[in-house]
Coordinates of N, CA, C and O in Angstrom, one line a residue:
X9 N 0.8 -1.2 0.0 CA 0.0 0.0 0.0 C 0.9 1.3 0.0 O 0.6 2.1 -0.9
X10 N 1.8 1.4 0.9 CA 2.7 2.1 1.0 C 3.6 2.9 -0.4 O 3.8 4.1 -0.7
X11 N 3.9 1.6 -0.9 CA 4.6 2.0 -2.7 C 3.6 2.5 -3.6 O 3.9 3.2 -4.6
X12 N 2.7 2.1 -3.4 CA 1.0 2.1 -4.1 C 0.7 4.0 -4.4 O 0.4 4.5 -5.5
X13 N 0.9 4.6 -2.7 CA 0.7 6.0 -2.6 C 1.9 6.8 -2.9 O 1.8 7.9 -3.4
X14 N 3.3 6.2 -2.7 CA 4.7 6.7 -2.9 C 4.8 7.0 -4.1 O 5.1 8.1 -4.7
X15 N 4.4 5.8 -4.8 CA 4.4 6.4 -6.2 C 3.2 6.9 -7.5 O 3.3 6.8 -8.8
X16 N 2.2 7.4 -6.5 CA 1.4 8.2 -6.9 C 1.5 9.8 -6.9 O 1.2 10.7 -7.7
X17 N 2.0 9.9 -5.5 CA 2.6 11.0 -5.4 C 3.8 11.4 -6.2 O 3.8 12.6 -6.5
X18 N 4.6 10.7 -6.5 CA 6.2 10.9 -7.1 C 5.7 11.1 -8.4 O 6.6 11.7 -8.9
X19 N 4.6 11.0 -9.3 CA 4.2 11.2 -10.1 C 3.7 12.8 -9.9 O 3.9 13.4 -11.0
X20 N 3.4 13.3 -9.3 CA 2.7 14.5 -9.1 C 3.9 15.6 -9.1 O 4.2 16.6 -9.7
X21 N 4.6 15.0 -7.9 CA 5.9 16.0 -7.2 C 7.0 15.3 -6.7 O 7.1 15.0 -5.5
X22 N 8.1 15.0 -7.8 CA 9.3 14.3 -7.1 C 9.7 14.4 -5.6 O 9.9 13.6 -4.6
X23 N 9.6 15.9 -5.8 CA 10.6 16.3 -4.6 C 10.2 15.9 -3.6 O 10.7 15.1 -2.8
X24 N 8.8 16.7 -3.3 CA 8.1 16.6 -2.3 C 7.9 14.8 -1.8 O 8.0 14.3 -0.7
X25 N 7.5 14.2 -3.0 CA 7.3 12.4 -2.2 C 8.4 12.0 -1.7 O 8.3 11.3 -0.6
X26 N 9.7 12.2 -2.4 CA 10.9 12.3 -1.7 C 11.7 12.6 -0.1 O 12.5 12.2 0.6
X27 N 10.7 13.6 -0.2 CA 10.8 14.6 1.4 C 10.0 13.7 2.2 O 10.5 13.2 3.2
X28 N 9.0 13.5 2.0 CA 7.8 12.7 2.7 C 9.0 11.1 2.8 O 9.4 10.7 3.9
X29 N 9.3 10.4 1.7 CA 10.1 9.3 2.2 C 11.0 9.5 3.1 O 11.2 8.5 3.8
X30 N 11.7 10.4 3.3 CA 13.1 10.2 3.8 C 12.5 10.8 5.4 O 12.9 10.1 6.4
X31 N 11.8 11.8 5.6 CA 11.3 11.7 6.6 C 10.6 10.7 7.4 O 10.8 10.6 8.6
X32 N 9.7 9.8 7.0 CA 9.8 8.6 7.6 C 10.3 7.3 7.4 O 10.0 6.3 8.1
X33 N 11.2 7.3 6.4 CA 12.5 6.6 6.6 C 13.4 6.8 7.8 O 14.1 5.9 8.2
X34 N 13.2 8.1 8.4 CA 14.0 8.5 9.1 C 13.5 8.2 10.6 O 14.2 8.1 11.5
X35 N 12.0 8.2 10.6 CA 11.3 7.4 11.8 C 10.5 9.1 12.1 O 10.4 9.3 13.4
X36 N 10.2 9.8 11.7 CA 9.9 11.4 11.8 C 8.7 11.6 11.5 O 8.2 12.6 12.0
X37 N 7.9 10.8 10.6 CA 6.6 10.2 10.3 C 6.4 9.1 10.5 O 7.2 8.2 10.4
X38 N 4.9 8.9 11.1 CA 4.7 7.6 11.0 C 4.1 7.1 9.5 O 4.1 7.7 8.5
X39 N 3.7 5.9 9.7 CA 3.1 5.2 8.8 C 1.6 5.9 8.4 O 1.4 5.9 7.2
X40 N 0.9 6.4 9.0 CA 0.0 7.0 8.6 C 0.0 8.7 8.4 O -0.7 9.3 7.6
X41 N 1.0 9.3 9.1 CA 1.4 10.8 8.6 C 2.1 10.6 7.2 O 2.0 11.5 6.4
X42 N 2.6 9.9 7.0 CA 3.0 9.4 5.3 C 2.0 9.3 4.4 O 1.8 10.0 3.4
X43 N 1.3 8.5 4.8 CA 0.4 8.4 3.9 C -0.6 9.2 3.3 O -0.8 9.4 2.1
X44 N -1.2 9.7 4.7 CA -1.6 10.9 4.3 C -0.9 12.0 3.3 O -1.3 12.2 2.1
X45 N -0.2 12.4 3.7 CA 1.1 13.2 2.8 C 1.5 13.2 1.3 O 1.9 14.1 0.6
X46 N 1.4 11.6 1.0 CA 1.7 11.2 -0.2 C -0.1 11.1 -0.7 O -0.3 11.0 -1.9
X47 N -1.1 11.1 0.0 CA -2.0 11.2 -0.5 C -2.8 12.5 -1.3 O -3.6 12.6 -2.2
X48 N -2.0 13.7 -0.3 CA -2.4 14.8 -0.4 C -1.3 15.4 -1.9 O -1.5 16.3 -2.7
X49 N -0.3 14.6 -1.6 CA 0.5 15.1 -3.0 C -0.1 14.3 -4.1 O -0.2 14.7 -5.3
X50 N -0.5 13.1 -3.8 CA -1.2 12.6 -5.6 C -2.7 13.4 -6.1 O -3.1 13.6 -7.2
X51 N -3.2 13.6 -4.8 CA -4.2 14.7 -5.0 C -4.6 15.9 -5.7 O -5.5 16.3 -6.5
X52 N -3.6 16.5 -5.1 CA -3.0 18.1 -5.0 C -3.0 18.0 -6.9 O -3.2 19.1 -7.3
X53 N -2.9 17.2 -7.9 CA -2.6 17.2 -9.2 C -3.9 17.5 -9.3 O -4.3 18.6 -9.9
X54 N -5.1 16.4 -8.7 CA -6.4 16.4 -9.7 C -7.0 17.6 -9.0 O -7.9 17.9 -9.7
X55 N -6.8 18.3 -8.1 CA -7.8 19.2 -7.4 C -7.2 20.4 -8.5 O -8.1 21.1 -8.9
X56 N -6.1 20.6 -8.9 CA -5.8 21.8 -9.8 C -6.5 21.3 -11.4 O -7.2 22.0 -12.1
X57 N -6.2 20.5 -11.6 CA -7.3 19.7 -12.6 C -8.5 20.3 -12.8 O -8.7 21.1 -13.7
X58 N -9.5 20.0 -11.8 CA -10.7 20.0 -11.4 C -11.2 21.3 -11.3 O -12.3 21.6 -11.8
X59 N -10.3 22.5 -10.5 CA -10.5 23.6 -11.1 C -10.1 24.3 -11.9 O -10.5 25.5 -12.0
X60 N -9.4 23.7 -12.7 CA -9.4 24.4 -13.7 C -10.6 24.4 -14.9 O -11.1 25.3 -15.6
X61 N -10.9 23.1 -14.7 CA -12.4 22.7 -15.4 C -13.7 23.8 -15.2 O -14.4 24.2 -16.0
X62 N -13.7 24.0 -13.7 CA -14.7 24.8 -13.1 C -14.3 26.6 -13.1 O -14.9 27.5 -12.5
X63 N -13.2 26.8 -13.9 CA -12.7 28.2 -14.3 C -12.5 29.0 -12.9 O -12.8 30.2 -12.7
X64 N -11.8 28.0 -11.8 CA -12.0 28.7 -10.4 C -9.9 28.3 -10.0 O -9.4 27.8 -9.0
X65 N -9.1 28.7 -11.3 CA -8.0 28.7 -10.3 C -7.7 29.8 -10.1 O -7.5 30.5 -11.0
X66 N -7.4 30.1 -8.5 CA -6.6 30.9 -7.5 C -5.6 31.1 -7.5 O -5.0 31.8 -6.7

């Protein structure tokens, strides 16, 4: 599950999934503050997506 979200996000934002790995690599996240994290970065693509569709980007 783990690689599942890592590399959904890493698709989105190298860097940032990167930051998120090494930080709980490092024991500084847990298993679910990661996830979240990597969730909000594979996200973070379709919500700019979506408004763009809806002519509402900020």
């Amino acid at each position: 599950m783990f690689t599942r979200l890592y590399i959904e996000a890493l698709l989105v934002d190298e860097e940032a999934a990167d930051a998120v790995w090494e930080a709980w690599d490092k024991g500084v996240l847990s298993d679910l503050e990661a996830a979240v994290a990597w969730r909000k970065i594979a996200l973070s693509d379709g919500i700019a997506i979506e408004s763009s569709r809806l002519g509402n980007m900020d």
